[in-house]
mmCIF file of C-alpha atoms in Angstrom:
data_model
loop_
_atom_site.group_PDB
_atom_site.id
_atom_site.type_symbol
_atom_site.label_atom_id
_atom_site.label_comp_id
_atom_site.label_asym_id
_atom_site.label_seq_id
_atom_site.Cartn_x
_atom_site.Cartn_y
_atom_site.Cartn_z
ATOM 1 C CA MET A 1 -20.210 -9.767 -4.747
ATOM 2 C CA PRO A 2 -19.633 -11.790 -1.554
ATOM 3 C CA LEU A 3 -22.066 -11.192 1.384
ATOM 4 C CA ALA A 4 -19.019 -10.114 3.438
ATOM 5 C CA LEU A 5 -18.948 -6.849 1.519
ATOM 6 C CA LEU A 6 -22.465 -6.210 2.862
ATOM 7 C CA ALA A 7 -20.896 -6.276 6.695
ATOM 8 C CA LEU A 8 -18.172 -3.954 5.590
ATOM 9 C CA ALA A 9 -20.953 -1.603 3.901
ATOM 10 C CA ILE A 10 -22.717 -1.605 7.333
ATOM 11 C CA GLY A 11 -19.653 -0.591 9.345
ATOM 12 C CA ALA A 12 -18.968 2.115 6.586
ATOM 13 C CA PHE A 13 -22.600 3.418 7.070
ATOM 14 C CA GLY A 14 -22.095 3.988 10.848
ATOM 15 C CA ILE A 15 -18.882 5.632 10.203
ATOM 16 C CA GLY A 16 -20.152 7.888 7.560
ATOM 17 C CA THR A 17 -23.159 8.860 9.598
ATOM 18 C CA THR A 18 -21.078 9.968 12.619
ATOM 19 C CA GLU A 19 -18.547 11.688 10.232
ATOM 20 C CA PHE A 20 -20.928 14.007 8.335
ATOM 21 C CA VAL A 21 -23.970 14.441 10.834
ATOM 22 C CA ILE A 22 -22.057 16.917 12.859
ATOM 23 C CA MET A 23 -22.204 19.355 9.751
ATOM 24 C CA GLY A 24 -25.886 19.647 10.023
ATOM 25 C CA LEU A 25 -25.642 19.964 13.822
ATOM 26 C CA LEU A 26 -22.967 22.744 13.997
ATOM 27 C CA PRO A 27 -25.338 25.604 14.790
ATOM 28 C CA GLN A 28 -27.151 23.619 17.709
ATOM 29 C CA VAL A 29 -23.767 22.403 19.270
ATOM 30 C CA ALA A 30 -22.207 25.824 18.892
ATOM 31 C CA GLY A 31 -25.523 27.315 20.732
ATOM 32 C CA ASP A 32 -25.552 24.718 23.440
ATOM 33 C CA PHE A 33 -21.878 25.231 24.572
ATOM 34 C CA GLY A 34 -21.871 29.069 23.601
ATOM 35 C CA VAL A 35 -19.262 28.914 21.011
ATOM 36 C CA SER A 36 -18.911 30.287 17.612
ATOM 37 C CA VAL A 37 -19.717 28.185 14.491
ATOM 38 C CA PRO A 38 -16.107 28.106 13.210
ATOM 39 C CA THR A 39 -15.110 27.196 16.700
ATOM 40 C CA ALA A 40 -17.731 24.360 16.593
ATOM 41 C CA GLY A 41 -16.005 23.485 13.134
ATOM 42 C CA LEU A 42 -13.150 22.215 15.225
ATOM 43 C CA LEU A 43 -15.204 19.144 15.684
ATOM 44 C CA VAL A 44 -14.846 18.570 11.953
ATOM 45 C CA THR A 45 -11.041 19.430 11.763
ATOM 46 C CA GLY A 46 -10.465 17.411 15.149
ATOM 47 C CA TYR A 47 -12.167 14.273 13.847
ATOM 48 C CA ALA A 48 -10.269 14.613 10.488
ATOM 49 C CA LEU A 49 -6.965 14.816 12.308
ATOM 50 C CA GLY A 50 -7.620 11.971 14.453
ATOM 51 C CA VAL A 51 -8.367 9.961 11.427
ATOM 52 C CA VAL A 52 -4.922 11.044 9.983
ATOM 53 C CA ALA A 53 -3.298 9.899 13.180
ATOM 54 C CA GLY A 54 -5.340 6.914 14.096
ATOM 55 C CA ALA A 55 -5.177 5.402 10.583
ATOM 56 C CA PRO A 56 -1.517 4.316 10.585
ATOM 57 C CA LEU A 57 -1.293 3.846 14.400
ATOM 58 C CA MET A 58 -4.440 1.400 14.716
ATOM 59 C CA THR A 59 -3.213 -0.374 11.535
ATOM 60 C CA LEU A 60 0.226 -1.080 12.991
ATOM 61 C CA LEU A 61 -1.206 -2.237 16.244
ATOM 62 C CA GLY A 62 -3.297 -4.511 14.442
ATOM 63 C CA THR A 63 -0.393 -6.224 12.575
ATOM 64 C CA LYS A 64 -0.603 -9.112 15.269
ATOM 65 C CA VAL A 65 -4.155 -10.039 14.823
ATOM 66 C CA THR A 66 -6.263 -11.113 11.750
ATOM 67 C CA ARG A 67 -7.916 -8.407 9.771
ATOM 68 C CA LYS A 68 -11.472 -9.782 10.854
ATOM 69 C CA ARG A 69 -10.638 -9.357 14.619
ATOM 70 C CA MET A 70 -9.000 -5.868 13.913
ATOM 71 C CA LEU A 71 -12.276 -4.797 12.245
ATOM 72 C CA MET A 72 -14.461 -5.947 15.198
ATOM 73 C CA LEU A 73 -12.019 -3.934 17.595
ATOM 74 C CA LEU A 74 -12.292 -0.806 15.543
ATOM 75 C CA MET A 75 -15.985 -0.926 15.725
ATOM 76 C CA GLY A 76 -15.817 -1.188 19.353
ATOM 77 C CA VAL A 77 -13.551 1.811 19.700
ATOM 78 C CA PHE A 78 -16.215 3.660 17.401
ATOM 79 C CA VAL A 79 -19.194 2.786 19.938
ATOM 80 C CA VAL A 80 -17.224 4.195 22.890
ATOM 81 C CA GLY A 81 -16.203 7.439 21.243
ATOM 82 C CA ASN A 82 -19.803 8.077 20.193
ATOM 83 C CA LEU A 83 -21.043 7.342 23.774
ATOM 84 C CA ILE A 84 -18.562 9.773 25.047
ATOM 85 C CA SER A 85 -19.887 12.472 22.626
ATOM 86 C CA ALA A 86 -23.312 11.848 23.666
ATOM 87 C CA VAL A 87 -22.738 12.584 27.279
ATOM 88 C CA ALA A 88 -20.108 15.336 26.896
ATOM 89 C CA PRO A 89 -20.570 18.030 29.581
ATOM 90 C CA VAL A 90 -18.410 20.536 28.086
ATOM 91 C CA PHE A 91 -17.299 21.258 24.468
ATOM 92 C CA ALA A 92 -13.723 19.807 25.082
ATOM 93 C CA VAL A 93 -15.209 16.511 26.092
ATOM 94 C CA LEU A 94 -17.179 16.381 23.032
ATOM 95 C CA LEU A 95 -14.057 17.100 20.899
ATOM 96 C CA ILE A 96 -12.357 14.322 22.897
ATOM 97 C CA GLY A 97 -15.356 11.913 22.117
ATOM 98 C CA ARG A 98 -14.953 12.754 18.297
ATOM 99 C CA ILE A 99 -11.267 12.088 18.191
ATOM 100 C CA VAL A 100 -11.575 8.790 20.038
ATOM 101 C CA THR A 101 -14.222 7.826 17.354
ATOM 102 C CA SER A 102 -11.973 8.864 14.517
ATOM 103 C CA LEU A 103 -9.359 6.593 15.812
ATOM 104 C CA ALA A 104 -11.409 3.787 14.237
ATOM 105 C CA HIS A 105 -12.311 5.492 11.037
ATOM 106 C CA GLY A 106 -8.973 5.205 8.794
ATOM 107 C CA ALA A 107 -7.935 1.793 9.824
ATOM 108 C CA PHE A 108 -11.560 0.432 9.309
ATOM 109 C CA PHE A 109 -11.835 1.746 5.766
ATOM 110 C CA GLY A 110 -7.999 1.027 5.069
ATOM 111 C CA ILE A 111 -8.376 -2.555 6.363
ATOM 112 C CA GLY A 112 -11.857 -2.982 4.839
ATOM 113 C CA ALA A 113 -10.694 -1.893 1.282
ATOM 114 C CA VAL A 114 -7.959 -4.620 1.631
ATOM 115 C CA VAL A 115 -10.426 -7.257 2.573
ATOM 116 C CA ALA A 116 -13.021 -6.049 -0.062
ATOM 117 C CA ALA A 117 -10.448 -6.215 -2.883
ATOM 118 C CA ASP A 118 -9.187 -9.812 -1.747
ATOM 119 C CA LEU A 119 -12.636 -11.109 -1.725
ATOM 120 C CA VAL A 120 -13.098 -10.593 -5.622
ATOM 121 C CA ALA A 121 -11.364 -11.207 -8.733
ATOM 122 C CA PRO A 122 -8.611 -8.543 -9.718
ATOM 123 C CA ALA A 123 -10.740 -7.047 -12.457
ATOM 124 C CA LYS A 124 -13.274 -6.293 -9.945
ATOM 125 C CA ARG A 125 -11.380 -4.803 -7.199
ATOM 126 C CA ALA A 126 -12.509 -1.218 -7.537
ATOM 127 C CA GLY A 127 -16.065 -2.296 -7.860
ATOM 128 C CA ALA A 128 -15.677 -4.161 -4.636
ATOM 129 C CA ILE A 129 -14.132 -1.185 -2.963
ATOM 130 C CA ALA A 130 -16.924 0.998 -4.121
ATOM 131 C CA LEU A 131 -19.484 -1.445 -2.891
ATOM 132 C CA MET A 132 -18.072 -0.977 0.595
ATOM 133 C CA PHE A 133 -17.842 2.759 0.366
ATOM 134 C CA THR A 134 -21.519 2.576 -0.802
ATOM 135 C CA GLY A 135 -22.282 2.227 3.029
ATOM 136 C CA LEU A 136 -20.510 5.599 3.626
ATOM 137 C CA THR A 137 -22.398 7.331 0.713
ATOM 138 C CA VAL A 138 -25.763 5.775 1.715
ATOM 139 C CA ALA A 139 -25.134 7.198 5.258
ATOM 140 C CA ASN A 140 -25.542 10.638 3.683
ATOM 141 C CA VAL A 141 -28.781 9.793 2.059
ATOM 142 C CA VAL A 142 -30.272 8.186 5.176
ATOM 143 C CA GLY A 143 -28.178 8.320 8.270
ATOM 144 C CA VAL A 144 -27.035 11.956 8.186
ATOM 145 C CA PRO A 145 -30.437 13.563 7.186
ATOM 146 C CA LEU A 146 -32.108 11.437 9.899
ATOM 147 C CA GLY A 147 -29.613 12.226 12.434
ATOM 148 C CA THR A 148 -29.748 16.044 11.681
ATOM 149 C CA TYR A 149 -33.574 15.844 11.975
ATOM 150 C CA VAL A 150 -33.353 13.818 15.207
ATOM 151 C CA GLY A 151 -30.691 16.289 16.553
ATOM 152 C CA GLN A 152 -32.771 19.420 15.658
ATOM 153 C CA SER A 153 -35.971 18.035 17.078
ATOM 154 C CA ALA A 154 -34.826 15.919 20.041
ATOM 155 C CA GLY A 155 -31.321 17.249 20.824
ATOM 156 C CA TRP A 156 -27.788 16.331 19.219
ATOM 157 C CA ARG A 157 -26.876 14.025 22.003
ATOM 158 C CA ILE A 158 -29.601 11.508 20.905
ATOM 159 C CA THR A 159 -28.123 11.494 17.658
ATOM 160 C CA PHE A 160 -24.844 10.252 19.049
ATOM 161 C CA VAL A 161 -26.604 7.509 20.958
ATOM 162 C CA LEU A 162 -28.257 6.361 17.749
ATOM 163 C CA VAL A 163 -24.927 6.354 16.054
ATOM 164 C CA ALA A 164 -23.319 4.396 18.724
ATOM 165 C CA GLY A 165 -26.395 1.782 18.083
ATOM 166 C CA LEU A 166 -25.339 1.681 14.427
ATOM 167 C CA GLY A 167 -21.897 0.756 15.596
ATOM 168 C CA VAL A 168 -22.944 -2.161 17.424
ATOM 169 C CA VAL A 169 -24.943 -3.349 14.417
ATOM 170 C CA GLY A 170 -21.691 -2.930 12.378
ATOM 171 C CA LEU A 171 -19.665 -4.910 14.922
ATOM 172 C CA LEU A 172 -22.179 -7.820 14.957
ATOM 173 C CA GLY A 173 -22.305 -7.695 11.081
ATOM 174 C CA VAL A 174 -18.439 -8.059 10.831
ATOM 175 C CA ALA A 175 -18.488 -10.891 13.411
ATOM 176 C CA ARG A 176 -21.174 -12.733 11.501
ATOM 177 C CA LEU A 177 -20.447 -12.285 7.729
ATOM 178 C CA VAL A 178 -16.660 -11.176 7.415
ATOM 179 C CA PRO A 179 -14.367 -14.529 6.942
ATOM 180 C CA ASP A 180 -11.433 -14.979 9.175
ATOM 181 C CA MET A 181 -8.922 -14.563 6.383
ATOM 182 C CA PRO A 182 -5.299 -15.246 7.452
ATOM 183 C CA LYS A 183 -2.722 -12.557 7.138
ATOM 184 C CA PRO A 184 -0.480 -12.763 3.810
ATOM 185 C CA ALA A 185 2.558 -14.612 4.641
ATOM 186 C CA GLY A 186 6.095 -12.776 4.400
ATOM 187 C CA VAL A 187 4.600 -9.288 4.779
ATOM 188 C CA ARG A 188 6.304 -7.449 7.476
ATOM 189 C CA LEU A 189 6.266 -3.904 8.833
ATOM 190 C CA ARG A 190 9.322 -2.942 6.601
ATOM 191 C CA HIS A 191 7.608 -4.178 3.608
ATOM 192 C CA GLU A 192 4.555 -1.885 4.468
ATOM 193 C CA LEU A 193 6.687 0.948 5.131
ATOM 194 C CA ALA A 194 8.851 0.594 2.034
ATOM 195 C CA VAL A 195 5.785 1.374 -0.380
ATOM 196 C CA PHE A 196 5.947 4.941 0.685
ATOM 197 C CA ARG A 197 9.234 5.376 -1.125
ATOM 198 C CA ASN A 198 7.120 4.701 -4.471
ATOM 199 C CA ALA A 199 6.607 8.307 -5.966
ATOM 200 C CA GLN A 200 3.136 7.169 -7.390
ATOM 201 C CA VAL A 201 1.909 6.164 -3.877
ATOM 202 C CA VAL A 202 2.946 9.467 -2.506
ATOM 203 C CA LEU A 203 1.346 11.401 -5.319
ATOM 204 C CA ALA A 204 -1.919 9.469 -5.069
ATOM 205 C CA MET A 205 -2.114 10.427 -1.433
ATOM 206 C CA ALA A 206 -1.600 14.043 -2.095
ATOM 207 C CA MET A 207 -4.187 13.882 -4.782
ATOM 208 C CA THR A 208 -6.375 12.546 -2.141
ATOM 209 C CA VAL A 209 -5.633 15.237 0.302
ATOM 210 C CA LEU A 210 -6.456 17.927 -2.065
ATOM 211 C CA GLY A 211 -9.081 16.499 -4.203
ATOM 212 C CA PHE A 212 -11.460 15.464 -1.370
ATOM 213 C CA GLY A 213 -10.484 18.358 0.683
ATOM 214 C CA ALA A 214 -12.012 20.570 -1.975
ATOM 215 C CA VAL A 215 -15.441 18.934 -1.152
ATOM 216 C CA PHE A 216 -15.357 19.651 2.639
ATOM 217 C CA ALA A 217 -14.375 23.332 1.784
ATOM 218 C CA ALA A 218 -18.109 23.544 0.819
ATOM 219 C CA ILE A 219 -19.921 20.821 2.988
ATOM 220 C CA THR A 220 -18.394 21.655 6.510
ATOM 221 C CA TYR A 221 -20.214 24.919 6.540
ATOM 222 C CA ILE A 222 -23.198 23.751 4.410
ATOM 223 C CA ALA A 223 -25.702 24.321 7.207
ATOM 224 C CA PRO A 224 -25.017 28.097 7.897
ATOM 225 C CA MET A 225 -24.370 28.683 4.192
ATOM 226 C CA MET A 226 -27.755 27.520 3.075
ATOM 227 C CA THR A 227 -29.794 29.163 5.894
ATOM 228 C CA ASP A 228 -27.684 32.597 6.094
ATOM 229 C CA VAL A 229 -26.878 32.921 2.242
ATOM 230 C CA ALA A 230 -29.384 30.936 0.315
ATOM 231 C CA GLY A 231 -32.347 31.698 2.851
ATOM 232 C CA PHE A 232 -33.367 28.159 3.459
ATOM 233 C CA ALA A 233 -35.217 27.504 6.814
ATOM 234 C CA ASP A 234 -33.289 25.300 9.254
ATOM 235 C CA SER A 235 -35.612 22.418 8.613
ATOM 236 C CA SER A 236 -34.544 22.407 4.855
ATOM 237 C CA VAL A 237 -31.040 21.585 5.951
ATOM 238 C CA THR A 238 -32.194 17.764 6.167
ATOM 239 C CA TRP A 239 -33.328 17.351 2.497
ATOM 240 C CA LEU A 240 -30.321 19.346 1.301
ATOM 241 C CA LEU A 241 -28.110 16.745 3.004
ATOM 242 C CA VAL A 242 -30.127 13.977 1.230
ATOM 243 C CA LEU A 243 -29.405 15.663 -2.046
ATOM 244 C CA LEU A 244 -25.699 15.575 -1.163
ATOM 245 C CA GLY A 245 -25.833 12.078 -0.318
ATOM 246 C CA LEU A 246 -27.493 11.085 -3.374
ATOM 247 C CA GLY A 247 -24.767 12.760 -5.291
ATOM 248 C CA MET A 248 -22.317 10.901 -3.172
ATOM 249 C CA VAL A 249 -23.894 7.475 -4.020
ATOM 250 C CA ALA A 250 -23.964 8.251 -7.645
ATOM 251 C CA GLY A 251 -20.596 9.624 -7.870
ATOM 252 C CA ASN A 252 -19.121 6.567 -5.929
ATOM 253 C CA LEU A 253 -20.767 4.079 -8.250
ATOM 254 C CA ILE A 254 -19.620 6.003 -11.264
ATOM 255 C CA GLY A 255 -16.109 6.193 -9.947
ATOM 256 C CA GLY A 256 -16.060 2.434 -9.134
ATOM 257 C CA ARG A 257 -17.231 1.613 -12.551
ATOM 258 C CA PHE A 258 -14.755 3.699 -14.615
ATOM 259 C CA ALA A 259 -11.778 3.029 -12.293
ATOM 260 C CA ASP A 260 -11.533 -0.540 -13.368
ATOM 261 C CA ARG A 261 -11.470 0.662 -16.995
ATOM 262 C CA ARG A 262 -9.978 4.110 -17.416
ATOM 263 C CA LEU A 263 -8.704 5.215 -13.937
ATOM 264 C CA MET A 264 -6.497 8.269 -14.952
ATOM 265 C CA PRO A 265 -9.012 9.929 -17.404
ATOM 266 C CA MET A 266 -11.818 9.324 -14.802
ATOM 267 C CA LEU A 267 -9.647 11.279 -12.265
ATOM 268 C CA TYR A 268 -8.724 14.227 -14.712
ATOM 269 C CA THR A 269 -12.515 14.473 -15.492
ATOM 270 C CA ALA A 270 -13.744 14.455 -12.098
ATOM 271 C CA LEU A 271 -11.132 16.941 -10.565
ATOM 272 C CA ALA A 272 -11.455 19.501 -13.467
ATOM 273 C CA ALA A 273 -15.259 19.386 -13.124
ATOM 274 C CA LEU A 274 -15.030 19.704 -9.273
ATOM 275 C CA ALA A 275 -12.810 22.809 -9.501
ATOM 276 C CA VAL A 276 -15.437 24.466 -11.912
ATOM 277 C CA VAL A 277 -18.450 23.535 -9.724
ATOM 278 C CA MET A 278 -16.887 24.890 -6.568
ATOM 279 C CA GLY A 279 -16.174 28.220 -8.313
ATOM 280 C CA LEU A 280 -19.940 28.262 -9.382
ATOM 281 C CA PHE A 281 -20.938 27.441 -5.932
ATOM 282 C CA THR A 282 -19.681 30.715 -4.691
ATOM 283 C CA PHE A 283 -22.381 32.409 -6.923
ATOM 284 C CA THR A 284 -25.230 29.662 -6.866
ATOM 285 C CA ALA A 285 -25.252 29.795 -3.059
ATOM 286 C CA GLN A 286 -27.218 33.023 -3.351
ATOM 287 C CA TYR A 287 -30.185 31.213 -4.912
ATOM 288 C CA LYS A 288 -32.182 28.310 -3.516
ATOM 289 C CA ALA A 289 -32.646 26.191 -6.690
ATOM 290 C CA ALA A 290 -29.227 26.713 -8.022
ATOM 291 C CA ALA A 291 -27.715 26.013 -4.661
ATOM 292 C CA ALA A 292 -29.703 22.679 -4.411
ATOM 293 C CA VAL A 293 -28.370 21.543 -7.880
ATOM 294 C CA THR A 294 -24.773 22.497 -6.989
ATOM 295 C CA ILE A 295 -24.876 20.494 -3.937
ATOM 296 C CA PHE A 296 -25.733 17.544 -5.752
ATOM 297 C CA LEU A 297 -22.999 17.969 -8.418
ATOM 298 C CA VAL A 298 -20.552 18.590 -5.492
ATOM 299 C CA GLY A 299 -21.406 15.027 -4.157
ATOM 300 C CA VAL A 300 -21.274 13.405 -7.411
ATOM 301 C CA LEU A 301 -17.614 14.732 -8.495
ATOM 302 C CA GLY A 302 -16.190 14.391 -5.037
ATOM 303 C CA PHE A 303 -17.135 11.091 -4.586
ATOM 304 C CA ALA A 304 -16.282 9.957 -8.120
ATOM 305 C CA THR A 305 -12.676 10.442 -7.195
ATOM 306 C CA VAL A 306 -12.672 7.954 -4.057
ATOM 307 C CA PRO A 307 -12.568 4.585 -5.604
ATOM 308 C CA PRO A 308 -9.867 5.489 -8.319
ATOM 309 C CA LEU A 309 -7.770 7.212 -5.801
ATOM 310 C CA GLN A 310 -8.063 4.153 -3.389
ATOM 311 C CA LYS A 311 -7.485 1.596 -6.067
ATOM 312 C CA ARG A 312 -4.378 3.596 -7.431
ATOM 313 C CA VAL A 313 -2.889 3.361 -4.083
ATOM 314 C CA LEU A 314 -3.646 -0.318 -3.788
ATOM 315 C CA ASP A 315 -2.275 -1.131 -7.242
ATOM 316 C CA HIS A 316 0.891 0.769 -6.532
ATOM 317 C CA ALA A 317 1.448 -0.727 -3.096
ATOM 318 C CA SER A 318 0.274 -4.169 -4.085
ATOM 319 C CA GLY A 319 2.987 -6.134 -2.108
ATOM 320 C CA ALA A 320 2.169 -4.582 1.030
ATOM 321 C CA PRO A 321 -1.121 -2.811 0.833
ATOM 322 C CA THR A 322 -2.809 -2.538 4.279
ATOM 323 C CA LEU A 323 -0.791 0.421 5.764
ATOM 324 C CA ALA A 324 -0.768 2.314 2.526
ATOM 325 C CA SER A 325 -4.659 1.759 2.304
ATOM 326 C CA ALA A 326 -5.129 3.036 5.816
ATOM 327 C CA VAL A 327 -2.792 5.977 5.384
ATOM 328 C CA ASN A 328 -4.742 6.960 2.232
ATOM 329 C CA ILE A 329 -8.078 6.953 4.173
ATOM 330 C CA GLY A 330 -6.040 9.314 6.537
ATOM 331 C CA ALA A 331 -5.187 11.356 3.661
ATOM 332 C CA PHE A 332 -8.860 11.857 2.785
ATOM 333 C CA ASN A 333 -9.454 13.095 6.272
ATOM 334 C CA LEU A 334 -6.186 15.205 6.198
ATOM 335 C CA GLY A 335 -7.924 17.084 3.389
ATOM 336 C CA ASN A 336 -11.049 17.556 5.325
ATOM 337 C CA ALA A 337 -9.282 18.938 8.178
ATOM 338 C CA LEU A 338 -7.151 21.341 5.868
ATOM 339 C CA ALA A 339 -10.351 22.510 4.126
ATOM 340 C CA ALA A 340 -12.383 22.944 7.273
ATOM 341 C CA TRP A 341 -9.515 24.987 8.824
ATOM 342 C CA LEU A 342 -8.933 27.216 5.725
ATOM 343 C CA GLY A 343 -12.712 27.604 5.183
ATOM 344 C CA GLY A 344 -13.079 28.784 8.763
ATOM 345 C CA LEU A 345 -10.163 31.157 8.287
ATOM 346 C CA VAL A 346 -12.018 32.738 5.191
ATOM 347 C CA ILE A 347 -15.269 32.882 7.014
ATOM 348 C CA SER A 348 -13.694 34.404 10.206
ATOM 349 C CA ALA A 349 -11.933 37.054 8.087
ATOM 350 C CA GLY A 350 -15.259 38.246 7.290
ATOM 351 C CA HIS A 351 -15.754 36.956 3.646
ATOM 352 C CA GLY A 352 -18.869 35.215 4.236
ATOM 353 C CA TYR A 353 -19.918 31.452 4.283
ATOM 354 C CA ALA A 354 -19.959 31.168 0.411
ATOM 355 C CA ALA A 355 -16.399 32.420 0.082
ATOM 356 C CA ALA A 356 -15.194 29.223 1.641
ATOM 357 C CA ASN A 357 -15.951 27.531 -1.839
ATOM 358 C CA TRP A 358 -12.932 29.350 -3.351
ATOM 359 C CA VAL A 359 -10.839 27.229 -0.952
ATOM 360 C CA GLY A 360 -12.303 24.198 -2.768
ATOM 361 C CA VAL A 361 -11.634 25.772 -6.153
ATOM 362 C CA ALA A 362 -7.867 26.012 -5.160
ATOM 363 C CA LEU A 363 -7.596 22.514 -3.733
ATOM 364 C CA ALA A 364 -9.323 20.710 -6.649
ATOM 365 C CA SER A 365 -7.099 22.541 -9.173
ATOM 366 C CA SER A 366 -4.026 21.593 -7.069
ATOM 367 C CA ALA A 367 -5.124 17.969 -7.209
ATOM 368 C CA LEU A 368 -5.680 18.039 -10.947
ATOM 369 C CA ILE A 369 -2.188 19.393 -11.557
ATOM 370 C CA LEU A 370 -0.748 16.397 -9.460
ATOM 371 C CA ALA A 371 -2.826 13.900 -11.436
ATOM 372 C CA VAL A 372 -1.354 15.220 -14.621
ATOM 373 C CA VAL A 373 2.193 14.971 -13.152
ATOM 374 C CA ALA A 374 1.352 11.307 -11.998
ATOM 375 C CA GLY A 375 0.037 10.370 -15.327
ATOM 376 C CA SER A 376 2.923 11.913 -17.247
ATOM 377 C CA LEU A 377 5.538 10.072 -14.955
ATOM 378 C CA GLU A 378 3.606 6.772 -15.487
ATOM 379 C CA ARG A 379 3.449 7.194 -19.163
ATOM 380 C CA ARG A 380 7.392 7.952 -19.146
ATOM 381 C CA ALA A 381 8.026 4.999 -17.057
ATOM 382 C CA SER A 382 6.134 2.698 -19.466
ATOM 383 C CA ARG A 383 7.905 3.726 -22.606
ATOM 384 C CA PRO A 384 9.409 0.741 -24.481
ATOM 385 C CA GLY A 385 13.320 0.531 -24.445
ATOM 386 C CA ARG A 386 13.743 2.850 -21.387
ATOM 387 C CA LEU A 387 16.804 1.644 -19.393
ATOM 388 C CA VAL A 388 16.469 1.445 -15.540
ATOM 389 C CA VAL A 389 19.527 0.810 -13.408
ATOM 390 C CA ARG A 390 19.065 -2.149 -11.283
ATOM 391 C CA SER A 391 21.573 -3.706 -8.766
ATOM 392 C CA ASP A 392 23.104 -7.119 -9.678
ATOM 393 C CA ASP A 393 23.126 -10.107 -7.330
ATOM 394 C CA GLY A 394 24.540 -8.056 -4.410
ATOM 395 C CA ASP A 395 28.289 -7.666 -5.608
ATOM 396 C CA GLY A 396 27.839 -3.960 -6.024
ATOM 397 C CA ALA A 397 27.646 -3.937 -9.809
ATOM 398 C CA ALA A 398 24.769 -2.672 -11.667
ATOM 399 C CA GLU A 399 23.507 -3.130 -15.208
ATOM 400 C CA PRO A 400 20.938 -1.419 -17.479
ATOM 401 C CA VAL A 401 17.753 -3.339 -18.033
ATOM 402 C CA PRO A 402 15.132 -2.438 -20.537
ATOM 403 C CA VAL A 403 11.733 -1.949 -19.470
ATOM 404 C CA ALA A 404 8.834 -3.332 -21.438
ATOM 405 C CA ALA A 405 5.817 -1.113 -22.424
ATOM 406 C CA ASP A 406 3.580 -2.912 -19.962
ATOM 407 C CA GLN A 407 5.684 -2.644 -17.002
ATOM 408 C CA HIS A 408 6.215 0.140 -14.326
ATOM 409 C CA ALA A 409 9.686 1.011 -13.369
ATOM 410 C CA GLY A 410 9.934 1.156 -9.576
#
């Protein structure tokens, strides 16, 4: 694997740390600003929605520069946003800082995934994408628990200062290690937008929203769930987040390995198992040992879907992948926002922190249904002898053209 993938993983590590560390600090932030925990959960929702909006916006703004320069600019925005969060005098400013930070997230992963895929042979694309996302998952093993510990002992503002420092390291890594690859010739904005007419691209993004949203239904409120329901001490949240992170690392590597071999079966299995585990979490959250095991499984199954979903979008948008890749990263975070909001509604309605897991069951089950539909459409399109009407040389006539078994109709 090229050394440039290390630089992308470093940037992913910083972004992953700032995205997930807030979950372990929600009680402290809520206490400092005098707001409820569900209100503090808006820091998760606001970040996620910022990624959704920022992914296409920042990607389109970056069409005039090389991908390397855009990655460096995005890391600069990331540093600024975290510094704003660190000095926020009121909750609203902290929310603004989170949104500024989030603007870098989607475009960095979207552009980074394209760069990672272009650095290796086609048969290794999912593995390269997974290696970049390993930075995100390792952040949950090292960065998030460490940031949570620092936040609980020295104050959450110090955590954001340290995360800003990670952004500086990521910026230097990209500048030093990522090659200045030229933009593909002939790809214009209309080509990038045209891929959204492909039903498989849209279905893959919808699966992303629902499937990964299921994970966030549980982990957004993991700190109060584990302390108030399972009975863990506040200090135990750190090692519980380590368990979650270890699961994410394992799931990401498993997903990357099998996505290059049997992508759709991998998705079916992961989503079905995730729905089951989320349902079990509603009950296992009452018991310390069972809750710890379930947290690990949520990490494994949730991140096992990431490389195959990202690769599926890149495969079906192969002619103009950059915007589609970035928008799919936004789709992950749209699911995060949806799950955090729905989970907050369930909690605010008085059903308890563990009841948010039922939101995860509904979202994972919906994603599985869409995956089955997408697989069925793909098999139908690849049947030998199927006739597809294609326009002739511009004279308005059309003729039926048989589609071979190894072709996709589009």
